[in-house]
mmCIF file of C-alpha atoms in Angstrom:
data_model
loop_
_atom_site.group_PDB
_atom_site.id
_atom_site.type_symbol
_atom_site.label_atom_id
_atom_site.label_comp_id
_atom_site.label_asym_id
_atom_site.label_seq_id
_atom_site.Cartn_x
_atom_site.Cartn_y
_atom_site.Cartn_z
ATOM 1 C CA UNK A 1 103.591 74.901 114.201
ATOM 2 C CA UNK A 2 106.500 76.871 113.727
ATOM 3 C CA UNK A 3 105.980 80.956 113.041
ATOM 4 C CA UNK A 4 106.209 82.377 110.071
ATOM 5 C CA UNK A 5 108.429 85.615 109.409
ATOM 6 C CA UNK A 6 107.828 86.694 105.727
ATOM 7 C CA UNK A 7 111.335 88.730 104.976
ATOM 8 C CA UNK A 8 110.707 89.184 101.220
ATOM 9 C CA UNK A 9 110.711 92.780 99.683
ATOM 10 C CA UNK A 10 107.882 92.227 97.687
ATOM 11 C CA UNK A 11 105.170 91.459 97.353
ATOM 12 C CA UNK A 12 105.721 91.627 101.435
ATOM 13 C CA UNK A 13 104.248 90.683 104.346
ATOM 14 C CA UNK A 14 100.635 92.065 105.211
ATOM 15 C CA UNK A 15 99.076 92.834 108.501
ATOM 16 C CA UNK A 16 97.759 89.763 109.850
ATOM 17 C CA UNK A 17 94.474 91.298 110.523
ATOM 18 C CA UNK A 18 94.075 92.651 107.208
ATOM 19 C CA UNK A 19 94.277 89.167 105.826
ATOM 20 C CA UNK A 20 91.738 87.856 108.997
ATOM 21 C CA UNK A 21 89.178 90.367 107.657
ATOM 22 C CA UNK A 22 89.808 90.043 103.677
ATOM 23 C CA UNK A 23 89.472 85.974 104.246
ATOM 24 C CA UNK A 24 86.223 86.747 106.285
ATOM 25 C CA UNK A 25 84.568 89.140 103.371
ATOM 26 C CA UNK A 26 86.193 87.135 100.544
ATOM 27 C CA UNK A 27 82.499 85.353 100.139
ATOM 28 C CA UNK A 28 80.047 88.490 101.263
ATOM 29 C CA UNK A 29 81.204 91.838 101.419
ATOM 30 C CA UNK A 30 79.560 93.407 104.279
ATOM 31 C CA UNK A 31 75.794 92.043 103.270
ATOM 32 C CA UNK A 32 76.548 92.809 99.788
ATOM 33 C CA UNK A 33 76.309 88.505 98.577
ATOM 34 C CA UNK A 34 79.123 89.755 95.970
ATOM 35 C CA UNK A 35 82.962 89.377 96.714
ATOM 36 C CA UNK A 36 84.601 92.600 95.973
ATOM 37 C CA UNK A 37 86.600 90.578 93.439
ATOM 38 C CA UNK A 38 83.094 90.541 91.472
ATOM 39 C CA UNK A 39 81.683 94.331 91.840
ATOM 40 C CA UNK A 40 81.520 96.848 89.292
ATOM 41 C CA UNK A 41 83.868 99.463 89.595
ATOM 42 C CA UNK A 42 81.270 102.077 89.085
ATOM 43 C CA UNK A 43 78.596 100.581 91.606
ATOM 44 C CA UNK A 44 77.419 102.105 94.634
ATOM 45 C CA UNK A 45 79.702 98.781 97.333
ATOM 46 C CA UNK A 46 83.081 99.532 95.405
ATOM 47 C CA UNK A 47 83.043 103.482 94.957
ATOM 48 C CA UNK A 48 82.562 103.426 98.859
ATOM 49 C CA UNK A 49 85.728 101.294 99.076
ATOM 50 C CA UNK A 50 87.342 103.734 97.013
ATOM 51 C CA UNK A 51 86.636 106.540 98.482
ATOM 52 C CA UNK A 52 86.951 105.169 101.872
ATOM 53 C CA UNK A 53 90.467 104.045 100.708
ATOM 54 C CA UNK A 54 91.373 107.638 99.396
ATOM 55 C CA UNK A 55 90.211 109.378 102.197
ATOM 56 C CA UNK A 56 92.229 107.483 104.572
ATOM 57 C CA UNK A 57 95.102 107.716 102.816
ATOM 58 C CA UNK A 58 94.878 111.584 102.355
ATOM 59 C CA UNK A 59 94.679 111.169 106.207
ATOM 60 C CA UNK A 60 97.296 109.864 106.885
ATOM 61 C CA UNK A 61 100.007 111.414 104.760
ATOM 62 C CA UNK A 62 97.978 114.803 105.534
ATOM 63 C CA UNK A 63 98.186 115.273 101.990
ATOM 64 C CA UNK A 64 97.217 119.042 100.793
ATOM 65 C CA UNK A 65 93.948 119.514 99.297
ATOM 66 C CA UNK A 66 95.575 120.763 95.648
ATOM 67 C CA UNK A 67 96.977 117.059 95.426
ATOM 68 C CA UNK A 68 95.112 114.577 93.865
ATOM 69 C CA UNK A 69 95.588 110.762 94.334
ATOM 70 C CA UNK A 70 95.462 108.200 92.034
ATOM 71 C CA UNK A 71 95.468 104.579 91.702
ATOM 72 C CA UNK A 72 96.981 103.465 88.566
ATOM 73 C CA UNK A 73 98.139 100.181 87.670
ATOM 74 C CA UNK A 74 101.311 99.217 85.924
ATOM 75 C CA UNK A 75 103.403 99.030 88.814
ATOM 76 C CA UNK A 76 105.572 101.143 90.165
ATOM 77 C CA UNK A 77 108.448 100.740 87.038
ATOM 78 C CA UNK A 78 105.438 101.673 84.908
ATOM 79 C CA UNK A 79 105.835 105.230 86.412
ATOM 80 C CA UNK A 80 109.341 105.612 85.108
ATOM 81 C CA UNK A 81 107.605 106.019 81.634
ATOM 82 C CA UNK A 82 104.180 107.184 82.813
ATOM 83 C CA UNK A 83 105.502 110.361 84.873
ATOM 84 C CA UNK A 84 108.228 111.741 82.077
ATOM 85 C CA UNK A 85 105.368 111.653 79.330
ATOM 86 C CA UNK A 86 103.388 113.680 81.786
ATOM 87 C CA UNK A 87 105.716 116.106 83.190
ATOM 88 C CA UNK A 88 108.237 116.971 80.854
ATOM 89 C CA UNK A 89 105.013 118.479 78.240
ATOM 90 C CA UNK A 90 105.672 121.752 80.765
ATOM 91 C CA UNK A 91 108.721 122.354 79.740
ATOM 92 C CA UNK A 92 109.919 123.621 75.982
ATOM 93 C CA UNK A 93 111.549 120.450 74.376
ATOM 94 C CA UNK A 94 113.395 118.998 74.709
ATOM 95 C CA UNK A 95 113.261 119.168 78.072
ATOM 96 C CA UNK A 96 115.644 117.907 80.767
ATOM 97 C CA UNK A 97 114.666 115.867 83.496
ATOM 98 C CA UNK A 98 117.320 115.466 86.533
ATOM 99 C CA UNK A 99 118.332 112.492 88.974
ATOM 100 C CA UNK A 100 120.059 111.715 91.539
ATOM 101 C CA UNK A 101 121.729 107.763 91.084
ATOM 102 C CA UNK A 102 121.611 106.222 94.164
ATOM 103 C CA UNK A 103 120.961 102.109 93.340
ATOM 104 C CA UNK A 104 119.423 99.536 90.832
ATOM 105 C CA UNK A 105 115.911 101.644 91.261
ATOM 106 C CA UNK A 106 117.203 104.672 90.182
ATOM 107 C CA UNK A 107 119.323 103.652 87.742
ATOM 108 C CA UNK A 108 116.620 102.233 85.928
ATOM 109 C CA UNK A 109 114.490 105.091 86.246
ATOM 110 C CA UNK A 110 117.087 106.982 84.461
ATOM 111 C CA UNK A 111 117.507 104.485 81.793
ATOM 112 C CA UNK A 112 113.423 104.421 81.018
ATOM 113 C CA UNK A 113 113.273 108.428 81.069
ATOM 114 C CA UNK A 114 116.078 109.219 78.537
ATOM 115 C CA UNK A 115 113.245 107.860 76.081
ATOM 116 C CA UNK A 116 111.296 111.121 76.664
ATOM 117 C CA UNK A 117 113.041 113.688 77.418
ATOM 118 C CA UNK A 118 117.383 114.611 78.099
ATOM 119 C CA UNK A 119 118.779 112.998 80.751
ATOM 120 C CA UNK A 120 120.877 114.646 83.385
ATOM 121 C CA UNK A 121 122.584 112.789 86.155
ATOM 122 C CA UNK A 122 122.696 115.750 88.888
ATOM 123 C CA UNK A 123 124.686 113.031 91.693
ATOM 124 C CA UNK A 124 125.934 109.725 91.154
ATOM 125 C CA UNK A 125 126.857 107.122 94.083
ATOM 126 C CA UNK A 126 128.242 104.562 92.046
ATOM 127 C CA UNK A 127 131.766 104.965 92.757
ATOM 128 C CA UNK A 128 130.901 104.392 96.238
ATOM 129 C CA UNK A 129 129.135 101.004 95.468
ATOM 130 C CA UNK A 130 125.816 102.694 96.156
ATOM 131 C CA UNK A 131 126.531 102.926 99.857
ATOM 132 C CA UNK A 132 125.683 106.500 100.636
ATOM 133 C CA UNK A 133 123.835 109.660 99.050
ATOM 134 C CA UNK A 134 126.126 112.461 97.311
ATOM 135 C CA UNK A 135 126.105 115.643 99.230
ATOM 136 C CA UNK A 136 123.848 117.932 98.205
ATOM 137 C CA UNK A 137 126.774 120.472 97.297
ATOM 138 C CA UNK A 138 127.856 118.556 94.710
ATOM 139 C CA UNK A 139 124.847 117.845 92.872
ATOM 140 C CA UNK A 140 125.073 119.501 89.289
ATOM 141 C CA UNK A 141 121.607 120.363 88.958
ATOM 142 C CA UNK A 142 119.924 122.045 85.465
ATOM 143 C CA UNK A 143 118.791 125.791 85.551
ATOM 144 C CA UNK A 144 114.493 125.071 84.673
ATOM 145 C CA UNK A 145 115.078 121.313 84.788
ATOM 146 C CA UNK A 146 111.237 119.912 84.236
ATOM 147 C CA UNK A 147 111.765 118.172 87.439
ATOM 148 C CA UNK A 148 114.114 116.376 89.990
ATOM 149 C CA UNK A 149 114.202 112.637 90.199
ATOM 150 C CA UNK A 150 114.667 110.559 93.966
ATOM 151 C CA UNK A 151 114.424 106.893 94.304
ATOM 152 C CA UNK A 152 113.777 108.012 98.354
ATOM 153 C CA UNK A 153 114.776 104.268 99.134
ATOM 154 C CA UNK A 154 116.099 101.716 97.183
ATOM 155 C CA UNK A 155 115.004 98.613 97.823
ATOM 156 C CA UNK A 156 117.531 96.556 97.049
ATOM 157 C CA UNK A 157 120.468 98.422 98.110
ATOM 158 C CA UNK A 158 119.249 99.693 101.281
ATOM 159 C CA UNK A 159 119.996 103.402 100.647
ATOM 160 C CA UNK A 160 117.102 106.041 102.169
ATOM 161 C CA UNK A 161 117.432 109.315 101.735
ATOM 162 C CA UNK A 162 115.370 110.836 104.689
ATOM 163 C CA UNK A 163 116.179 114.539 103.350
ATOM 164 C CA UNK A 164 114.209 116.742 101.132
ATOM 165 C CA UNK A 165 116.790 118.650 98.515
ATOM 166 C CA UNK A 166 116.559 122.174 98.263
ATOM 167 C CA UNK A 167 116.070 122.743 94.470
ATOM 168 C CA UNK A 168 114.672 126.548 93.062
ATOM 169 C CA UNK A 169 111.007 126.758 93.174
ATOM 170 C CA UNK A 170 109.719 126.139 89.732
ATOM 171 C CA UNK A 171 111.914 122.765 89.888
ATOM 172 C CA UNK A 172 109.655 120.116 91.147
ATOM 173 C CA UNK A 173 110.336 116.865 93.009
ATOM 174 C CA UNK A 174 109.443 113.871 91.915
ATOM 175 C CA UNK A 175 110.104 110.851 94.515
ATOM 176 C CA UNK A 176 109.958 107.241 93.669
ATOM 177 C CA UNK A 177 108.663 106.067 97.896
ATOM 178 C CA UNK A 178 108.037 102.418 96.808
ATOM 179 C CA UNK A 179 109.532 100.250 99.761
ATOM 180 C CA UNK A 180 108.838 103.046 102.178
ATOM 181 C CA UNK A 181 105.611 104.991 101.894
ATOM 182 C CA UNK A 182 103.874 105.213 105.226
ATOM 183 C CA UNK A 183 106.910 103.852 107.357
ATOM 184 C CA UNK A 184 107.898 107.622 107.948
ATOM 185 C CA UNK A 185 106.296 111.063 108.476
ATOM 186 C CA UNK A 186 106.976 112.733 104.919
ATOM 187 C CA UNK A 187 105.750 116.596 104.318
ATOM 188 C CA UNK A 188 104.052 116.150 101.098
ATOM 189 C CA UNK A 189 104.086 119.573 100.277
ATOM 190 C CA UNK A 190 107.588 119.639 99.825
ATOM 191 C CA UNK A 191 107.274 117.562 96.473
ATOM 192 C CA UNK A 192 105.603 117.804 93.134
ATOM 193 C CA UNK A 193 104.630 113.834 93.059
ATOM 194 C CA UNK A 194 105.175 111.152 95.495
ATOM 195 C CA UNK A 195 104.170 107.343 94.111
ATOM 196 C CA UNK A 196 104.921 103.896 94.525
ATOM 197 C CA UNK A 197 104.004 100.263 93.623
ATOM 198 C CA UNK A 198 101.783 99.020 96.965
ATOM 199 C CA UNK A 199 103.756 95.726 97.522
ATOM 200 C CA UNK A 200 105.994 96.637 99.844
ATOM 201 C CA UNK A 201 104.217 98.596 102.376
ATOM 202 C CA UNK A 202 100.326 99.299 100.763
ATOM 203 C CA UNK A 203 98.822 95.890 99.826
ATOM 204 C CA UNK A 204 98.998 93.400 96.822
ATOM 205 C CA UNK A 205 100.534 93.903 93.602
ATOM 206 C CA UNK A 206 98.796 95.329 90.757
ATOM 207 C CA UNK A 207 97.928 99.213 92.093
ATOM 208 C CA UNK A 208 100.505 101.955 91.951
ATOM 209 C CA UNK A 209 99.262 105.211 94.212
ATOM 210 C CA UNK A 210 100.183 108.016 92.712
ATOM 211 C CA UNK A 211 100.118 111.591 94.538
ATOM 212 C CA UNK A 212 100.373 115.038 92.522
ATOM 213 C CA UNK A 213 100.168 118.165 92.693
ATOM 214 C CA UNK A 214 97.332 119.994 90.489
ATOM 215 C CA UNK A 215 99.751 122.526 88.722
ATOM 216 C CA UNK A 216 101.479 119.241 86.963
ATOM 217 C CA UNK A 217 98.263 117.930 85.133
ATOM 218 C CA UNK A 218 97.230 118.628 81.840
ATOM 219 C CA UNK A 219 100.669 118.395 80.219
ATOM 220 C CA UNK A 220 100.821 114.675 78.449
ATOM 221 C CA UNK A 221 102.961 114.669 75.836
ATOM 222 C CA UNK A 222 100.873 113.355 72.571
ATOM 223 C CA UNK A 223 102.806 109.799 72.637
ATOM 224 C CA UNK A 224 101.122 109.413 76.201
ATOM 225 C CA UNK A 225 98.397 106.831 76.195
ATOM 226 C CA UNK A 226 95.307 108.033 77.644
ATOM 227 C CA UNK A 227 94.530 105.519 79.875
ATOM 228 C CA UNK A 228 98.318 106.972 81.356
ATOM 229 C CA UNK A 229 97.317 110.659 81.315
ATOM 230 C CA UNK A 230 96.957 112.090 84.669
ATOM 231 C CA UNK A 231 94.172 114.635 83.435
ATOM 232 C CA UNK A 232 91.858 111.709 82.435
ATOM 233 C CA UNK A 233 92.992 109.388 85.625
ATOM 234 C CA UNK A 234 92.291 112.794 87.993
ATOM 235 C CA UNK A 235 89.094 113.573 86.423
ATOM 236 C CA UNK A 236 87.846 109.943 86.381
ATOM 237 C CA UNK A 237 88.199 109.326 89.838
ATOM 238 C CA UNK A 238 91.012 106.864 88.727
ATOM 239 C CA UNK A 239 88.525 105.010 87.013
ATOM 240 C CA UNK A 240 89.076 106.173 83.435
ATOM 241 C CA UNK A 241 89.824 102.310 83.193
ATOM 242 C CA UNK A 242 88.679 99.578 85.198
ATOM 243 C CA UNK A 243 90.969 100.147 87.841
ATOM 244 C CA UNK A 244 92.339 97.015 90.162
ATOM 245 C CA UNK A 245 89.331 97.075 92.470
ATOM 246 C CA UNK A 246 90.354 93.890 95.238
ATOM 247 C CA UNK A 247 93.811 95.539 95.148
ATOM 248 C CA UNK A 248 92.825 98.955 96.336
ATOM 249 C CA UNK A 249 90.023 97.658 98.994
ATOM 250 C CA UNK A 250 92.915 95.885 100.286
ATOM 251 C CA UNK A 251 94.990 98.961 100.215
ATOM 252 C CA UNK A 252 91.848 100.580 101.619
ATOM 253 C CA UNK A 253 92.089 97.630 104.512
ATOM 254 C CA UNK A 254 95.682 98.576 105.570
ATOM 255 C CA UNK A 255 95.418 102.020 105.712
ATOM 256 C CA UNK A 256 92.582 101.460 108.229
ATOM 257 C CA UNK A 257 94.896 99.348 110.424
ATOM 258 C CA UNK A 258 97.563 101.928 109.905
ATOM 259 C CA UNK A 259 95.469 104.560 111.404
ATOM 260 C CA UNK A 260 94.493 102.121 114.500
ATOM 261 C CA UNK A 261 98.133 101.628 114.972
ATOM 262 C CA UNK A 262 97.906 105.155 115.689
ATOM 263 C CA UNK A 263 99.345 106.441 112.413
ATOM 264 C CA UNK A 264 102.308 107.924 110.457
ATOM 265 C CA UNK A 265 104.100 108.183 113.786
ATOM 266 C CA UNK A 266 103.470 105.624 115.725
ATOM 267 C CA UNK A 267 104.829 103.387 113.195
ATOM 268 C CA UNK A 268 107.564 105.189 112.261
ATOM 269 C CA UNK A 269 108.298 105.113 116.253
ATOM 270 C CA UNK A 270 108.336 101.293 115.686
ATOM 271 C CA UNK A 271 110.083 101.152 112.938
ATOM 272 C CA UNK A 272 113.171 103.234 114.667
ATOM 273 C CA UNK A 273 112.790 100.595 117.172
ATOM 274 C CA UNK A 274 112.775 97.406 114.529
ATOM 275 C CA UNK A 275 115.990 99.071 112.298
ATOM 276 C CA UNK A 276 117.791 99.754 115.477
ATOM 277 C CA UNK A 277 117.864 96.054 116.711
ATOM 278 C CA UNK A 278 118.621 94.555 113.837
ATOM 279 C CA UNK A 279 121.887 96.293 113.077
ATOM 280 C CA UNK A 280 123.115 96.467 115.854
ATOM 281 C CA UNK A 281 123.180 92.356 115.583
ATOM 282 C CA UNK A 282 124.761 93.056 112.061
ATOM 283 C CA UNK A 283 127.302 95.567 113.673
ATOM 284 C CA UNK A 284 127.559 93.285 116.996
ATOM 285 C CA UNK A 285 131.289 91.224 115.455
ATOM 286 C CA UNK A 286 132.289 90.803 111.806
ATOM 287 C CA UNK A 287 130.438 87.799 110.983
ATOM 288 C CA UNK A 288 127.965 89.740 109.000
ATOM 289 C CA UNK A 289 128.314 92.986 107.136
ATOM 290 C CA UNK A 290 126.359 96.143 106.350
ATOM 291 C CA UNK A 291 128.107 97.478 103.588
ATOM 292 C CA UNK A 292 125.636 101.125 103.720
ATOM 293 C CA UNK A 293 126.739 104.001 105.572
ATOM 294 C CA UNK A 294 125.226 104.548 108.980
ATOM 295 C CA UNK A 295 123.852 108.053 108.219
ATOM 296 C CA UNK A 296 121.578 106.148 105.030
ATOM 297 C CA UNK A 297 120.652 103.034 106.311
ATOM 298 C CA UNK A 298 117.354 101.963 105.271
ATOM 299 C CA UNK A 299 114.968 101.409 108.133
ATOM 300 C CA UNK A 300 112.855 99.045 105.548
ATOM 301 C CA UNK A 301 115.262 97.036 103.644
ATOM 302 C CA UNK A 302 118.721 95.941 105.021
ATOM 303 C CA UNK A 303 121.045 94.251 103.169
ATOM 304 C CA UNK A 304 123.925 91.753 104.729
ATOM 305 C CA UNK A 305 126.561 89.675 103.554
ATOM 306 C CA UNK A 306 128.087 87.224 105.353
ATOM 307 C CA UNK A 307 131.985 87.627 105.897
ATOM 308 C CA UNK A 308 132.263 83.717 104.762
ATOM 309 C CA UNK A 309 130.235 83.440 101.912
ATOM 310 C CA UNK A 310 130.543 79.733 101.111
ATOM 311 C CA UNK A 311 128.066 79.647 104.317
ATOM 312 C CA UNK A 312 125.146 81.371 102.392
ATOM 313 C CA UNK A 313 123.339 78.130 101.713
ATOM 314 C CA UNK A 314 123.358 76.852 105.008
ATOM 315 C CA UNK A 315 122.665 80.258 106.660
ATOM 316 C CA UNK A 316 119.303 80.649 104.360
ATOM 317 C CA UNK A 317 118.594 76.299 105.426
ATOM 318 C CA UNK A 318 118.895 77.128 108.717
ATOM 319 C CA UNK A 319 116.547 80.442 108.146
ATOM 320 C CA UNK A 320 114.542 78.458 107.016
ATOM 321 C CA UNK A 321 113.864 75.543 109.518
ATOM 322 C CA UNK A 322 112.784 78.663 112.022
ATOM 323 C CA UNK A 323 110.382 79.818 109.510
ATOM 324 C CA UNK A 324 112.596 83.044 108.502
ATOM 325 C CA UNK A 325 111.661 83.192 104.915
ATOM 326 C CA UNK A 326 112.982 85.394 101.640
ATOM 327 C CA UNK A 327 116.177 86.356 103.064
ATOM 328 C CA UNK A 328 118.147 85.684 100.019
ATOM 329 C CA UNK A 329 119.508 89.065 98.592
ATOM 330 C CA UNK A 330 118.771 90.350 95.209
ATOM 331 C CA UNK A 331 120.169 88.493 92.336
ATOM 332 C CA UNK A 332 121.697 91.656 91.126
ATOM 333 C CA UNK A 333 123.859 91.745 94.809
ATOM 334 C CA UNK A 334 123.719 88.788 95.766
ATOM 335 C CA UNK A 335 124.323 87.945 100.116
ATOM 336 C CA UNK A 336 120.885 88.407 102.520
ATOM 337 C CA UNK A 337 118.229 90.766 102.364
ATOM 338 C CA UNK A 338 115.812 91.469 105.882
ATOM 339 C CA UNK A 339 112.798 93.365 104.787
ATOM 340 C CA UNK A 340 111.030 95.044 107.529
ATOM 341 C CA UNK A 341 108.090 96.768 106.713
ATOM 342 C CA UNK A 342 105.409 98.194 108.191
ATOM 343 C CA UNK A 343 103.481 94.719 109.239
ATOM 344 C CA UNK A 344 106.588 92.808 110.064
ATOM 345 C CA UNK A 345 106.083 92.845 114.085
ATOM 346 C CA UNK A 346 109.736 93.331 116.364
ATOM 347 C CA UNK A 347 108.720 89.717 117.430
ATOM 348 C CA UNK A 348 109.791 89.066 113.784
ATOM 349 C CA UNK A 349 112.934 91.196 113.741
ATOM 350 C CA UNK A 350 113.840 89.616 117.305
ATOM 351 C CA UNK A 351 113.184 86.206 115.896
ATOM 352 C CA UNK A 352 115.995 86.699 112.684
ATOM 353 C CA UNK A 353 118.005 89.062 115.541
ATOM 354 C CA UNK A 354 117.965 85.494 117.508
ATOM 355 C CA UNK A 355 119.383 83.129 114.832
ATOM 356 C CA UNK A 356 122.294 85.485 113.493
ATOM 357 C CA UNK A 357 123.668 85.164 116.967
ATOM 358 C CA UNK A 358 122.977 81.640 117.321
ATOM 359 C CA UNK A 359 124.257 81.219 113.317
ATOM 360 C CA UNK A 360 127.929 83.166 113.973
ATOM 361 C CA UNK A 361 127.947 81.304 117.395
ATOM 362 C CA UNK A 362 128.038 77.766 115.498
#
């Protein structure tokens, strides 16, 4: 049977082992004769998950103790309406809220925020086709903005910013680390909220983490529902509503493994490893291109084009038949799209590294 390489950006690829154990406990959790899919959120099997699943977390991200972290739902585009209705209340309106435009993510975060608050777009990279980060000295940033927006990497234009901006002290940073949470060591400390939808590099779809500081609660603007408000979320343990239980004890799963792969740095370690040797078979001839600047390559997503696009369908056949699957790019950009996330092994990566040169070769 031919080995399967799951490419897509999300939902992605999970460890294998994760899966191994969640098959094993779909039935039984651990003597319990329930499936965690049937517990009550507020009984005595799931709130261990939980907390299990936040404490490991905290753990790895060495996340500060005046942080709390929540597990919402809504997904990770939820956030773009959830965090502005939260955040901006701090501020005397109407306040300003500013980002930095650096693909399709954050472009749409800007578009869902300018229904709360002013919009100000510090940096723009769309006259460079979203192929590298504005310096930071040209950023045109607002004197007591109510916070910063990053979309730290955008998925489908394989931009990562792997800098933290300076911005004045009662400016916080907000940073939208969907498609690569946990790949890298990150200093928490250094932003007001971190979140992001878990398909990429957490678990299934359906739970967002979300990761604030304590300063920025209790500010929902009325409009706000309260099932969104981070004060009732942080006080009810994120369970203020039913909360999508099998999707964080499979959250809860994966951090586990991330901490026997030996944590935040050991993957990132691999991940160096996985970026490097697939573009440098993108960057080998002209056959394929990279259109992002070296210096913001993302180590998780990387889009490529080839040179001869009237090839695409045969490229993605051939894929395919070697059990490389979802390398079609975004509709939005069109070409190829490798995701390589945390559980895609480098026997993956080598396996896709393999058929580009064996693809430009025929």
């Amino acid at each position: 049977m031919t080995t399967i390489y799951n490419f897509s950006a999300g939902p992605a690829v999970l460890p294998k082992e994760v899966l191994r154990q969640a098959a094993d406990e779909m039935l039984d959790w651990q003597g319990s004769g329930m499936s965690v899919m049937e517990m009550s959120h507020r009984g005595p099997e799931f709130i261990s998950i939980y907390r299990a699943a936040e404490r490991d977390l905290r753990e790895l991200l060495a996340v500060p103790d005046n942080y709390r972290i929540l597990f919402m739902q809504g997904g990770g585009l939820s956030q773009n309406a959830v965090i502005p209705m939260n955040l901006v209340g701090r501020k005397a309106q109407p306040a300003t809220i500013d980002f930095v435009r650096t693909g399709s993510w954050s472009s749409k975060s800007i578009k869902e925020a300018a229904r709360y608050a002013n919009v100000n777009v510090a940096a723009s990279a769309e006259a460079n086709g979203y192929t590298a980060v504005p310096p930071q000295s040209e950023w045109q940033l607002t004197p007591g903005a109510a916070y910063l927006h990053l979309c730290t990497n955008e998925t489908i234009d394989g931009v990562e910013i792997d800098f933290v901006p300076e911005v004045p002290a009662d400016v916080p940073i907000v940073a939208d680390m969907s498609s690569h949470i946990l790949s890298r060591a990150v200093d928490v400390s250094k932003y007001g909220l971190i979140f992001g939808g878990a398909q990429k590099n957490i678990g299934p779809a359906g739970v967002t983490v979300v990761i604030v500081r304590d300063d920025l609660i209790g500010y929902a603007l009325p409009i706000c529902p309260s099932a969104f408000d981070f004060k009732n979320v942080a006080e009810n343990d994120s369970m203020y509503n039913t909360p999508p239980t099998y999707g964080i004890y499979i959250a809860g799963l994966v951090f586990r493994w991330l901490k026997e792969q030996g944590g935040i740095a050991a993957m990132e370690r691999k991940n160096i490893e996985k970026a490097r040797l697939l573009y440098a078979a993108l960057d080998a001839d002209d056959f394929y291109q990279n259109r992002v600047a070296p210096a913001f390559r993302s180590r998780m997503n990387v889009p490529f084009y080839l040179r001869d696009e009237s090839k695409n369908e045969a490229f993605l056949a051939g894929a395919k038949a070697r059990g490389l699957l979802q390398l079609k790019g975004h509709k939005s950009v069109g070409g190829m799209r490798a995701s390589i996330y945390n559980a895609m092994p480098i026997e993956g990566v080598q396996a896709l590294v393999d058929y580009l040169n064996e693809f430009a070769e025929r």
